């Protein structure tokens, strides 16, 4: 699998970004100031992540997704490892990620990749999203913040 930067002439893969973030307007608020990386299987885009500088030495993965048919095959873990490597190359001293309280699999993956929970933004998804979000019968209300020192 190849992971490369989104080229300026390439379309933004909204279909993939929307898997991780159901609001196109929220995506629009960060995509143009972020660095988007695409994962290819042969010549087919199967995943992506977006990095943003939130502080001079802190990068945040603001969106990460793998195409449904390719999930559960280790691509997400490879994307997180690549994000960590890129953040180090960009001289960051920490990398952050946030996920919903209902995203149990994601919380497992991020902790397996060395992220630790640093805080909870209570009611973040109630305040910022018009539609209610549910995953496996759990309402997504709070943003769990995680960080890994580099
Ligand atoms: C979250 C996501 C990026 C993970 O990518 P992935 O390629 O499916 O993940 P991986 O195959 O690398 O799995 C990594 C870990 O996730 C967990 N996992 C994967 N599939 C799972 C499943 N079906 N059930 C439970 N846990 C699972 C396992 O803990 C696995 O660790 P392991 O390798 O030790 O078994 C992907 O599932 C996705 O795009 N989901 C929809 C969008 C999304 O939720 N984005 C994140 C928003 S915060």
Coordinates of N, CA and C and ligand atoms in Angstrom, one line a residue:
X1 N 0.8 -1.2 0.0 CA 0.0 0.0 0.0 C 0.9 1.3 0.0
X2 N 0.5 2.2 -0.8 CA 1.2 3.5 -1.0 C 0.4 4.6 -0.3
X3 N 1.1 5.5 0.5 CA 0.5 6.6 1.1 C 1.1 7.9 0.5
X4 N 0.4 8.7 -0.2 CA 1.0 9.9 -0.7 C 0.1 11.1 -0.4
X5 N 0.7 12.3 -0.6 CA -0.1 13.6 -0.4 C -1.1 13.8 -1.5
X6 N -2.2 14.3 -1.1 CA -3.2 14.7 -2.1 C -2.6 15.8 -3.0
X7 N -2.7 15.6 -4.3 CA -2.1 16.5 -5.2 C -3.1 17.7 -5.4
X8 N -2.5 18.9 -5.7 CA -3.3 20.1 -5.8 C -4.4 19.9 -6.9
X9 N -4.1 19.1 -7.9 CA -5.1 19.0 -9.0 C -6.1 17.9 -8.8
X10 N -5.9 17.2 -7.7 CA -6.8 16.1 -7.4 C -8.1 16.5 -6.6
X11 N -9.2 15.8 -6.9 CA -10.4 16.2 -6.1 C -10.2 15.7 -4.7
X12 N -10.9 16.5 -3.8 CA -10.9 16.1 -2.4 C -11.8 14.9 -2.2
X13 N -11.4 13.8 -1.6 CA -12.2 12.5 -1.6 C -13.3 12.7 -0.5
X14 N -14.3 13.5 -0.7 CA -15.3 13.8 0.3 C -16.1 12.6 0.8
X15 N -16.3 11.6 -0.2 CA -17.0 10.4 0.2 C -16.3 9.7 1.4
X16 N -14.9 9.7 1.3 CA -14.2 9.1 2.4 C -14.2 10.0 3.7
X17 N -14.0 11.3 3.5 CA -14.0 12.2 4.7 C -15.3 12.1 5.4
X18 N -16.4 11.9 4.7 CA -17.7 11.9 5.3 C -18.0 10.6 6.1
X19 N -17.1 9.6 5.9 CA -17.2 8.4 6.7 C -16.8 8.7 8.2
X20 N -15.9 9.6 8.3 CA -15.4 10.0 9.6 C -16.1 11.2 10.2
X21 N -16.7 12.0 9.4 CA -17.2 13.2 9.9 C -18.5 13.5 9.0
X22 N -19.7 13.3 9.6 CA -20.9 13.4 8.8 C -21.3 14.8 8.4
X23 N -20.5 15.8 8.8 CA -20.9 17.2 8.4 C -20.0 17.8 7.3
X24 N -20.5 18.0 6.1 CA -19.7 18.6 5.0 C -19.2 20.0 5.4
X25 N -20.1 20.7 6.2 CA -19.7 22.1 6.5 C -18.5 22.1 7.5
X26 N -18.5 21.1 8.4 CA -17.4 21.0 9.4 C -16.2 20.6 8.6
X27 N -16.3 19.6 7.7 CA -15.1 19.2 6.8 C -14.6 20.5 6.1
X28 N -15.5 21.3 5.5 CA -15.0 22.5 4.8 C -14.2 23.4 5.7
X29 N -14.6 23.4 7.0 CA -13.9 24.3 7.9 C -12.4 24.0 8.1
X30 N -12.0 22.7 7.8 CA -10.6 22.4 8.1 C -9.9 21.9 6.8
X31 N -10.6 21.4 5.8 CA -9.9 20.7 4.8 C -8.9 21.5 4.0
X32 N -9.2 22.8 3.8 CA -8.4 23.7 3.0 C -7.1 24.2 3.8
X33 N -7.1 24.0 5.1 CA -5.9 24.4 5.8 C -5.1 23.1 6.3
X34 N -5.6 22.0 5.9 CA -5.0 20.7 6.3 C -4.1 20.1 5.3
X35 N -3.4 19.1 5.7 CA -2.5 18.3 4.7 C -3.2 16.9 4.6
X36 N -3.7 16.6 3.4 CA -4.5 15.4 3.2 C -3.6 14.3 2.6
X37 N -3.5 13.1 3.2 CA -2.8 12.0 2.7 C -3.7 10.9 2.2
X38 N -3.4 10.3 1.0 CA -4.2 9.3 0.5 C -3.5 7.9 0.5
X39 N -4.3 6.9 0.8 CA -3.7 5.5 0.8 C -4.2 4.8 -0.5
X40 N -3.3 4.2 -1.2 CA -3.7 3.6 -2.5 C -3.5 2.1 -2.4
X41 N -4.5 1.3 -2.9 CA -4.3 -0.1 -3.1 C -4.3 -0.3 -4.6
X42 N -3.2 -0.7 -5.2 CA -3.0 -0.6 -6.6 C -3.2 0.9 -7.0
X43 N -4.1 1.3 -7.9 CA -4.3 2.7 -8.2 C -5.6 3.2 -7.6
X44 N -6.2 2.5 -6.6 CA -7.5 2.8 -6.1 C -7.3 3.4 -4.7
X45 N -8.0 4.5 -4.5 CA -7.9 5.2 -3.1 C -8.7 4.4 -2.1
X46 N -8.1 3.9 -1.1 CA -8.8 3.1 -0.1 C -8.8 3.8 1.3
X47 N -8.1 4.9 1.5 CA -8.1 5.5 2.8 C -7.5 6.9 2.7
X48 N -7.7 7.6 3.8 CA -7.1 9.0 3.9 C -7.0 9.4 5.3
X49 N -6.1 10.4 5.5 CA -6.2 11.2 6.8 C -5.7 12.6 6.5
X50 N -6.2 13.5 7.4 CA -5.9 14.9 7.3 C -5.2 15.4 8.6
X51 N -4.0 16.0 8.4 CA -3.3 16.6 9.5 C -3.4 18.1 9.5
X52 N -3.5 18.7 10.7 CA -3.6 20.2 10.8 C -2.7 20.6 11.9
X53 N -2.0 21.7 11.7 CA -1.2 22.3 12.8 C -2.1 23.1 13.7
X54 N -2.3 22.6 15.0 CA -3.2 23.3 15.9 C -2.4 24.3 16.8
X55 N -1.1 24.0 17.0 CA -0.2 24.8 17.8 C 1.1 24.6 17.0
X56 N 2.1 25.5 17.3 CA 3.4 25.4 16.5 C 4.0 24.0 16.5
X57 N 3.9 23.3 17.6 CA 4.6 22.0 17.6 C 3.6 20.8 17.9
X58 N 2.3 21.1 17.6 CA 1.3 20.1 17.7 C 0.5 19.9 16.4
X59 N 0.4 18.7 16.0 CA -0.4 18.4 14.8 C -1.6 17.5 15.3
X60 N -2.7 17.7 14.6 CA -3.9 16.9 15.0 C -4.4 16.1 13.7
X61 N -4.7 14.9 13.9 CA -5.4 14.1 12.9 C -6.9 14.5 13.0
X62 N -7.3 15.3 12.0 CA -8.7 15.8 12.2 C -9.7 14.9 11.4
X63 N -9.2 14.0 10.6 CA -10.1 13.1 9.8 C -9.3 11.9 9.4
X64 N -9.8 10.7 9.6 CA -9.2 9.5 9.1 C -10.3 8.5 8.8
X65 N -10.1 7.9 7.6 CA -11.1 6.9 7.2 C -10.5 5.9 6.2
X66 N -11.1 4.7 6.2 CA -10.8 3.7 5.3 C -12.1 3.3 4.6
X67 N -12.1 3.0 3.3 CA -13.3 2.6 2.6 C -13.8 1.4 3.3
X68 N -15.1 1.3 3.4 CA -15.8 0.2 4.1 C -15.3 -1.2 3.8
X69 N -15.2 -1.5 2.4 CA -14.8 -2.8 2.0 C -13.3 -3.1 2.4
X70 N -12.6 -2.1 2.8 CA -11.1 -2.4 3.2 C -10.9 -2.3 4.7
X71 N -12.0 -2.0 5.4 CA -11.8 -1.8 6.9 C -11.5 -3.2 7.5
X72 N -10.8 -3.1 8.7 CA -10.5 -4.3 9.5 C -9.3 -5.1 8.9
X73 N -8.6 -4.5 8.0 CA -7.4 -5.2 7.3 C -6.1 -4.6 7.7
X74 N -6.1 -3.7 8.7 CA -4.8 -3.1 9.1 C -4.5 -1.8 8.4
X75 N -5.3 -1.3 7.5 CA -5.0 -0.1 6.8 C -5.1 1.1 7.8
X76 N -6.1 1.2 8.6 CA -6.2 2.3 9.6 C -5.0 2.4 10.5
X77 N -4.5 1.3 11.0 CA -3.3 1.3 11.8 C -2.1 1.8 11.0
X78 N -2.0 1.4 9.7 CA -0.9 1.9 8.9 C -1.0 3.4 8.7
X79 N -2.2 3.9 8.6 CA -2.4 5.4 8.4 C -2.0 6.1 9.6
X80 N -2.4 5.6 10.8 CA -2.0 6.3 12.1 C -0.5 6.3 12.2
X81 N 0.2 5.2 11.9 CA 1.6 5.1 12.0 C 2.3 6.1 11.0
X82 N 1.7 6.2 9.8 CA 2.2 7.2 8.8 C 2.0 8.6 9.4
X83 N 0.9 8.9 10.0 CA 0.6 10.2 10.5 C 1.6 10.6 11.6
X84 N 1.9 9.6 12.4 CA 2.9 9.8 13.5 C 4.3 10.1 12.9
X85 N 4.7 9.3 11.9 CA 6.0 9.6 11.2 C 6.0 11.0 10.5
X86 N 4.9 11.3 9.9 CA 4.9 12.7 9.2 C 5.0 13.8 10.3
X87 N 4.3 13.6 11.4 CA 4.3 14.6 12.4 C 5.7 14.8 13.0
X88 N 6.4 13.7 13.1 CA 7.8 13.8 13.5 C 8.7 14.5 12.5
X89 N 8.5 14.2 11.2 CA 9.2 14.9 10.1 C 8.9 16.4 10.1
X90 N 7.7 16.8 10.5 CA 7.2 18.2 10.6 C 7.7 18.8 11.9
X91 N 8.5 18.1 12.7 CA 9.1 18.6 13.9 C 8.0 18.9 15.0
X92 N 6.9 18.2 15.0 CA 6.0 18.3 16.0 C 6.5 17.5 17.2
X93 N 6.0 18.0 18.4 CA 6.4 17.2 19.6 C 5.2 16.4 20.2
X94 N 4.1 16.7 19.6 CA 2.9 15.8 20.0 C 1.9 15.8 18.9
X95 N 1.1 14.7 18.8 CA 0.1 14.5 17.8 C -1.2 14.2 18.6
X96 N -2.3 14.8 18.1 CA -3.5 14.6 18.8 C -4.6 14.1 17.9
X97 N -5.6 13.6 18.5 CA -6.8 13.1 17.8 C -8.0 13.1 18.7
X98 N -9.2 13.4 18.1 CA -10.4 13.4 18.9 C -11.4 12.4 18.3
X99 N -12.2 11.7 19.2 CA -13.2 10.8 18.7 C -14.4 10.8 19.6
X100 N -15.5 10.3 19.1 CA -16.7 10.3 19.9 C -16.7 9.3 21.0
X101 N -17.5 9.5 22.0 CA -17.6 8.6 23.1 C -18.2 7.2 22.6
X102 N -18.9 7.3 21.5 CA -19.5 6.0 20.9 C -18.6 5.3 20.0
X103 N -17.4 5.8 19.7 CA -16.5 5.2 18.7 C -15.5 4.3 19.5
X104 N -16.0 3.1 19.9 CA -15.3 2.2 20.7 C -14.1 1.6 20.0
X105 N -14.3 1.2 18.7 CA -13.2 0.6 18.0 C -12.1 1.6 17.8
X106 N -12.5 2.8 17.5 CA -11.5 3.9 17.2 C -10.7 4.1 18.5
X107 N -11.4 4.2 19.6 CA -10.7 4.4 20.9 C -9.6 3.3 21.2
X108 N -10.0 2.1 20.8 CA -9.1 1.0 20.9 C -7.9 1.1 20.0
X109 N -8.1 1.5 18.8 CA -7.1 1.6 17.8 C -6.1 2.7 18.2
X110 N -6.6 3.9 18.6 CA -5.7 5.0 18.9 C -4.8 4.6 20.1
X111 N -5.4 4.0 21.1 CA -4.6 3.6 22.3 C -3.6 2.6 22.0
X112 N -3.9 1.6 21.1 CA -2.9 0.7 20.6 C -1.8 1.3 19.9
X113 N -2.0 2.5 19.3 CA -1.0 3.2 18.6 C -0.3 4.3 19.5
X114 N -0.5 4.1 20.8 CA 0.3 5.0 21.8 C -0.4 6.3 22.2
X115 N -1.6 6.5 21.8 CA -2.3 7.7 22.2 C -2.9 7.5 23.6
X116 N -2.9 8.6 24.4 CA -3.6 8.5 25.7 C -4.6 9.5 25.8
X117 N -5.7 9.2 26.6 CA -6.8 10.1 26.8 C -6.3 11.3 27.6
X118 N -6.6 12.5 27.1 CA -6.2 13.7 27.8 C -7.3 14.6 28.3
X119 N -8.5 14.3 27.7 CA -9.6 15.1 28.2 C -10.9 14.7 27.5
X120 N -12.0 15.3 28.0 CA -13.3 15.1 27.4 C -14.0 16.4 27.1
X121 N -14.4 16.7 25.9 CA -15.1 17.9 25.5 C -16.6 17.5 25.6
X122 N -17.2 17.8 26.8 CA -18.5 17.3 27.0 C -19.5 18.0 26.1
X123 N -20.4 17.2 25.5 CA -21.5 17.7 24.6 C -21.0 18.3 23.3
X124 N -19.7 18.1 22.9 CA -19.1 18.6 21.7 C -20.0 18.4 20.5
X125 N -20.5 17.1 20.4 CA -21.3 16.7 19.2 C -22.7 17.3 19.2
X126 N -23.2 17.5 20.4 CA -24.5 18.1 20.5 C -24.4 19.6 20.1
X127 N -23.3 20.3 20.5 CA -23.2 21.7 20.1 C -22.9 21.9 18.7
X128 N -22.1 21.0 18.1 CA -21.5 21.3 16.7 C -22.2 20.6 15.6
X129 N -23.1 19.6 15.8 CA -23.8 18.9 14.8 C -25.3 19.0 14.9
X130 N -25.9 19.3 13.7 CA -27.4 19.4 13.8 C -28.1 18.1 14.0
X131 N -27.6 17.0 13.4 CA -28.3 15.7 13.5 C -27.7 15.0 14.7
X132 N -28.5 14.2 15.3 CA -28.0 13.3 16.4 C -27.2 12.2 15.7
X133 N -26.1 11.8 16.4 CA -25.3 10.7 15.8 C -25.4 9.5 16.8
X134 N -25.6 8.3 16.2 CA -25.6 7.1 17.0 C -24.7 6.1 16.4
X135 N -23.9 5.3 17.3 CA -23.1 4.2 16.8 C -23.3 3.0 17.7
X136 N -23.7 1.9 17.2 CA -24.0 0.7 18.0 C -24.9 1.0 19.2
X137 N -25.9 1.9 18.9 CA -26.9 2.2 20.0 C -26.4 3.1 21.0
X138 N -25.3 3.7 20.8 CA -24.7 4.7 21.8 C -24.8 6.1 21.2
X139 N -25.4 7.1 21.8 CA -25.4 8.4 21.3 C -24.0 9.0 21.4
X140 N -23.6 9.6 20.3 CA -22.3 10.3 20.3 C -22.5 11.7 20.8
X141 N -22.1 12.0 22.0 CA -22.3 13.3 22.6 C -21.0 14.0 22.9
X142 N -20.0 13.3 23.4 CA -18.8 13.9 23.9 C -17.6 13.6 23.0
X143 N -16.7 14.5 22.9 CA -15.5 14.3 22.2 C -14.4 13.8 23.2
X144 N -13.8 12.7 22.9 CA -12.7 12.2 23.7 C -11.4 12.6 23.1
X145 N -10.6 13.4 23.8 CA -9.4 13.9 23.2 C -8.2 13.0 23.6
X146 N -7.4 12.7 22.6 CA -6.2 11.8 22.9 C -4.9 12.5 22.3
X147 N -3.8 12.1 23.0 CA -2.5 12.7 22.5 C -1.4 11.7 22.6
X148 N -0.5 11.7 21.7 CA 0.7 10.9 21.8 C 1.9 11.9 21.7
X149 N 2.8 11.8 22.7 CA 4.1 12.6 22.6 C 5.0 11.9 21.6
X150 N 5.8 12.7 20.9 CA 6.6 12.2 19.8 C 8.1 12.3 20.2
Ligands
LIG1 C1 -11.5 3.8 12.2 C2 -10.9 3.3 10.9 C3 -10.1 4.4 10.2 C4 -9.9 2.1 11.3 O1 -9.4 1.6 10.1 P1 -9.3 0.0 9.8 O2 -8.5 -0.2 8.6 O3 -10.7 -0.5 9.8 O4 -8.5 -0.4 11.1 P2 -7.5 -1.6 11.3 O5 -7.9 -2.8 10.4 O6 -6.1 -1.1 11.1 O7 -7.7 -2.1 12.8 C5 -7.0 -1.5 13.8 C6 -7.7 -1.9 15.1 O8 -9.0 -1.5 15.1 C7 -9.8 -2.5 15.8 N1 -10.8 -3.1 14.9 C8 -10.7 -3.2 13.6 N2 -11.8 -3.7 13.1 C9 -12.6 -3.9 14.1 C10 -13.9 -4.4 14.3 N3 -14.7 -4.8 13.2 N4 -14.5 -4.5 15.5 C11 -13.7 -4.1 16.6 N5 -12.5 -3.7 16.5 C12 -11.9 -3.6 15.3 C13 -8.9 -3.6 16.3 O9 -8.5 -3.2 17.6 C14 -7.6 -3.4 15.4 O10 -6.5 -3.7 16.2 P3 -5.7 -5.0 15.9 O11 -5.0 -4.8 14.6 O12 -4.8 -5.1 17.1 O13 -6.7 -6.1 15.8 C15 -12.0 2.7 9.9 O14 -12.7 1.7 10.5 C16 -13.0 3.7 9.4 O15 -12.7 4.4 8.4 N6 -14.1 3.9 10.1 C17 -15.1 4.9 9.7 C18 -14.6 6.3 9.9 C19 -14.2 6.6 11.3 O16 -14.8 6.3 12.2 N7 -13.1 7.4 11.4 C20 -12.5 7.8 12.6 C21 -13.3 9.0 13.2 S1 -12.6 9.4 14.8

